[in-house]
Coordinates of C-alpha atoms in Angstrom, one line a residue:
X89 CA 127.0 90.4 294.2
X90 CA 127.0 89.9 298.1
X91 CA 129.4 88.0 299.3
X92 CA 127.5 85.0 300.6
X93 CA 126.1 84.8 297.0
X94 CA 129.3 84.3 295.6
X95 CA 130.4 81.6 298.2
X96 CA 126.8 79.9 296.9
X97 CA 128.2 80.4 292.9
X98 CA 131.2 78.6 293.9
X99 CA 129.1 75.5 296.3
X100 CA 126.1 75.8 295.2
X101 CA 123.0 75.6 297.4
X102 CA 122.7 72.6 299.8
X103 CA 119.3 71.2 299.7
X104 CA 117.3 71.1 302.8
X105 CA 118.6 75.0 304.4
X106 CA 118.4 74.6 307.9
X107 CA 115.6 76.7 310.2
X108 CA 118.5 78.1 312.8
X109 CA 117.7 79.9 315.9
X110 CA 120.6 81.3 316.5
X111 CA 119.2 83.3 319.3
X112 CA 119.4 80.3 321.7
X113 CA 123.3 79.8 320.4
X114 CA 123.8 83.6 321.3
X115 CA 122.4 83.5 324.9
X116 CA 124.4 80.1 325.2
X117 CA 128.0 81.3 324.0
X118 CA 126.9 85.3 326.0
X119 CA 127.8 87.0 322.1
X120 CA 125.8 88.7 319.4
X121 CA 127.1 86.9 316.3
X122 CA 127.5 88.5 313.0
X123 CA 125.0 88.3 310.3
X124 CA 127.3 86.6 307.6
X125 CA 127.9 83.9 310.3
X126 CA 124.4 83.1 310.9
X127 CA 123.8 83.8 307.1
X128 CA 126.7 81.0 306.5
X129 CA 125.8 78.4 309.1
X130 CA 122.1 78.6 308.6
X131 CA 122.9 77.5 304.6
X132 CA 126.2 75.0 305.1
X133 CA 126.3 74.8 308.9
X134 CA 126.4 71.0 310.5
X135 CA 127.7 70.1 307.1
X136 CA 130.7 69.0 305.7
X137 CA 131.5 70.8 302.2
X138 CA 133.5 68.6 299.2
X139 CA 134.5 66.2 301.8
X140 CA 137.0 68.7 304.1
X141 CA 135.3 71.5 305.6
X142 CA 132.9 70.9 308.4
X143 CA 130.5 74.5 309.0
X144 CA 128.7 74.3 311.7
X145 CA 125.0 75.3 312.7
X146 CA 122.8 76.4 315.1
X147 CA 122.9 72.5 316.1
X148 CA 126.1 72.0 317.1
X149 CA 128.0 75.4 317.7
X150 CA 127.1 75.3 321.0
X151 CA 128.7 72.0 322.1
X152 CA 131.4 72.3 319.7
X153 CA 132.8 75.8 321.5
X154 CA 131.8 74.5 324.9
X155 CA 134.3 71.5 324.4
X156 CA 136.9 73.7 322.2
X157 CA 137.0 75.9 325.6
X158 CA 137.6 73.1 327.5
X159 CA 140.7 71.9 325.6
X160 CA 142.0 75.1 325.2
X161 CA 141.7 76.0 328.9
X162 CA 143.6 73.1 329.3
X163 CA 146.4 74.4 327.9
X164 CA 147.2 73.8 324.0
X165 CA 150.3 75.1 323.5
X166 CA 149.2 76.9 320.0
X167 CA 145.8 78.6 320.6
X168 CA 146.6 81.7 321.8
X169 CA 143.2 83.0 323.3
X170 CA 139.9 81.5 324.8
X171 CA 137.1 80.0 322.9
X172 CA 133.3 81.1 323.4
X173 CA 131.9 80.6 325.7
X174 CA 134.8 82.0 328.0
X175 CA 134.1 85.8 328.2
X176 CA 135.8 87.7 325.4
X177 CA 136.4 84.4 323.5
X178 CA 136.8 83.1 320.2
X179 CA 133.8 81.2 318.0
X180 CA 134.5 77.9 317.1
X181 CA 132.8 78.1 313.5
X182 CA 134.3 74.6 312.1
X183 CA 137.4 72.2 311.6
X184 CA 138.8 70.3 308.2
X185 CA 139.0 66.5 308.8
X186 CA 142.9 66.8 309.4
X187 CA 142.1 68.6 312.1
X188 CA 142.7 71.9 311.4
X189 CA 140.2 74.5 313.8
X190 CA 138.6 77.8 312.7
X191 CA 138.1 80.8 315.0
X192 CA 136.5 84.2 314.2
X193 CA 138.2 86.5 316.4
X194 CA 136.4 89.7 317.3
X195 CA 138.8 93.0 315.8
X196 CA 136.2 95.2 317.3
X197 CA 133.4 97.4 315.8
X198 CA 131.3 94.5 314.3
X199 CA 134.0 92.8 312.5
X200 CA 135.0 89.5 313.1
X201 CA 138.3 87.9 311.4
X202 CA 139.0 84.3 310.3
X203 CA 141.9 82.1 312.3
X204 CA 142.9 78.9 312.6
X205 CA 145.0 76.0 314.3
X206 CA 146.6 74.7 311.5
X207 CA 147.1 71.0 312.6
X208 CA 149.8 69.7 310.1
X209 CA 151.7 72.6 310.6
X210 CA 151.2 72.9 314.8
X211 CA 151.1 76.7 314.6
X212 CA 148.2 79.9 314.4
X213 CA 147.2 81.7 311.3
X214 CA 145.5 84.7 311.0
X215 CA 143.9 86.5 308.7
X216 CA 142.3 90.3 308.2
X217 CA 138.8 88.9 306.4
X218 CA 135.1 87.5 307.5
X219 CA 134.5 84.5 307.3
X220 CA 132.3 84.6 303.9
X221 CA 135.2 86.3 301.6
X222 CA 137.8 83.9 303.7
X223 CA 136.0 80.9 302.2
X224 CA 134.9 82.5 298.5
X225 CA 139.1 83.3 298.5
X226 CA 139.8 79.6 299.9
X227 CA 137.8 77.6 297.0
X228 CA 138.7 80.0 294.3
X229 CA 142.4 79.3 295.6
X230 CA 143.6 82.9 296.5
X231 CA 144.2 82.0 300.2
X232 CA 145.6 78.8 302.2
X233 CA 146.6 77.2 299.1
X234 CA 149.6 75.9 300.7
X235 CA 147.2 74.2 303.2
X236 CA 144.1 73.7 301.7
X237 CA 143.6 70.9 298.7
X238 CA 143.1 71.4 295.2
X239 CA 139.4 71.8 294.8
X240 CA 137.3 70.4 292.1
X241 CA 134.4 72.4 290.2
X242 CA 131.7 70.6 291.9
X243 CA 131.4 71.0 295.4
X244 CA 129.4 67.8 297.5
X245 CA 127.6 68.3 301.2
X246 CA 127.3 65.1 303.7

């Protein structure tokens, strides 16, 4: 099973999948974005999932990296590299609502890694998968256990 088909096993299928056009996010942010992340944010983007993740889509990525640049560029004392649309910069792909931040960083080659400010913990964490197999590891609690809650077997969308 893909990948993105097991993240939808373990949410299940929002209803009303967004139309994206991520083209116009592309040419805004000056990036070709990965498949999976379009693939992701087209199904659970400007969403928040069981209450704590926040995705987002074609409608917001945009404004969300411009201000993440912004702050960054301002000089947060924990990011370690520039945001999109800053050239060479990380994508903004979504926060959890205590304020953690997730990054993809691009490793080169087509592949793009998760990262994140962890907000509780005020420091950076990095990890070596995409952002699909991040999340299916995160929900089935095989990764950021020690920061992530204890999720329940039925996943909600706002």
């Amino acid at each position: 099973m893909s990948s993105i088909g097991q993240l939808m096993n373990i949410l299940g299928n929002p209803s009303g999948r967004h139309e994206s056009n991520f083209d116009a996010v592309e040419n805004r942010l000056g990036v070709n974005l990965p498949e999976e992340v379009k693939e992701l944010c087209s199904i659970y983007g400007d969403r928040l999932i069981s209450g704590y993740i926040a995705v987002y889509g074609a409608e917001s990525m945009v404004e969300k990296n411009v201000w993440m640049s912004d702050f960054v560029r301002g000089g947060h004392s924990t990011i370690p590299r520039v945001v999109l649309p800053d050239a060479g910069g990380m994508l903004h792909w979504g926060h959890s609502i205590e304020g953690d931040s997730f990054f993809l960083e691009d490793r080169g080659g087509g592949r793009w890694t998760v990262s994140a400010f962890r907000r509780n913990w005020h420091d950076w964490y990095e990890s070596d998968e995409d952002v699909i197999d991040w999340l299916v590891d995160v929900f089935e609690g095989r990764h950021a256990a020690d920061w992530m809650p204890e999720w329940s077997e039925v996943h909600w969308f706002e």
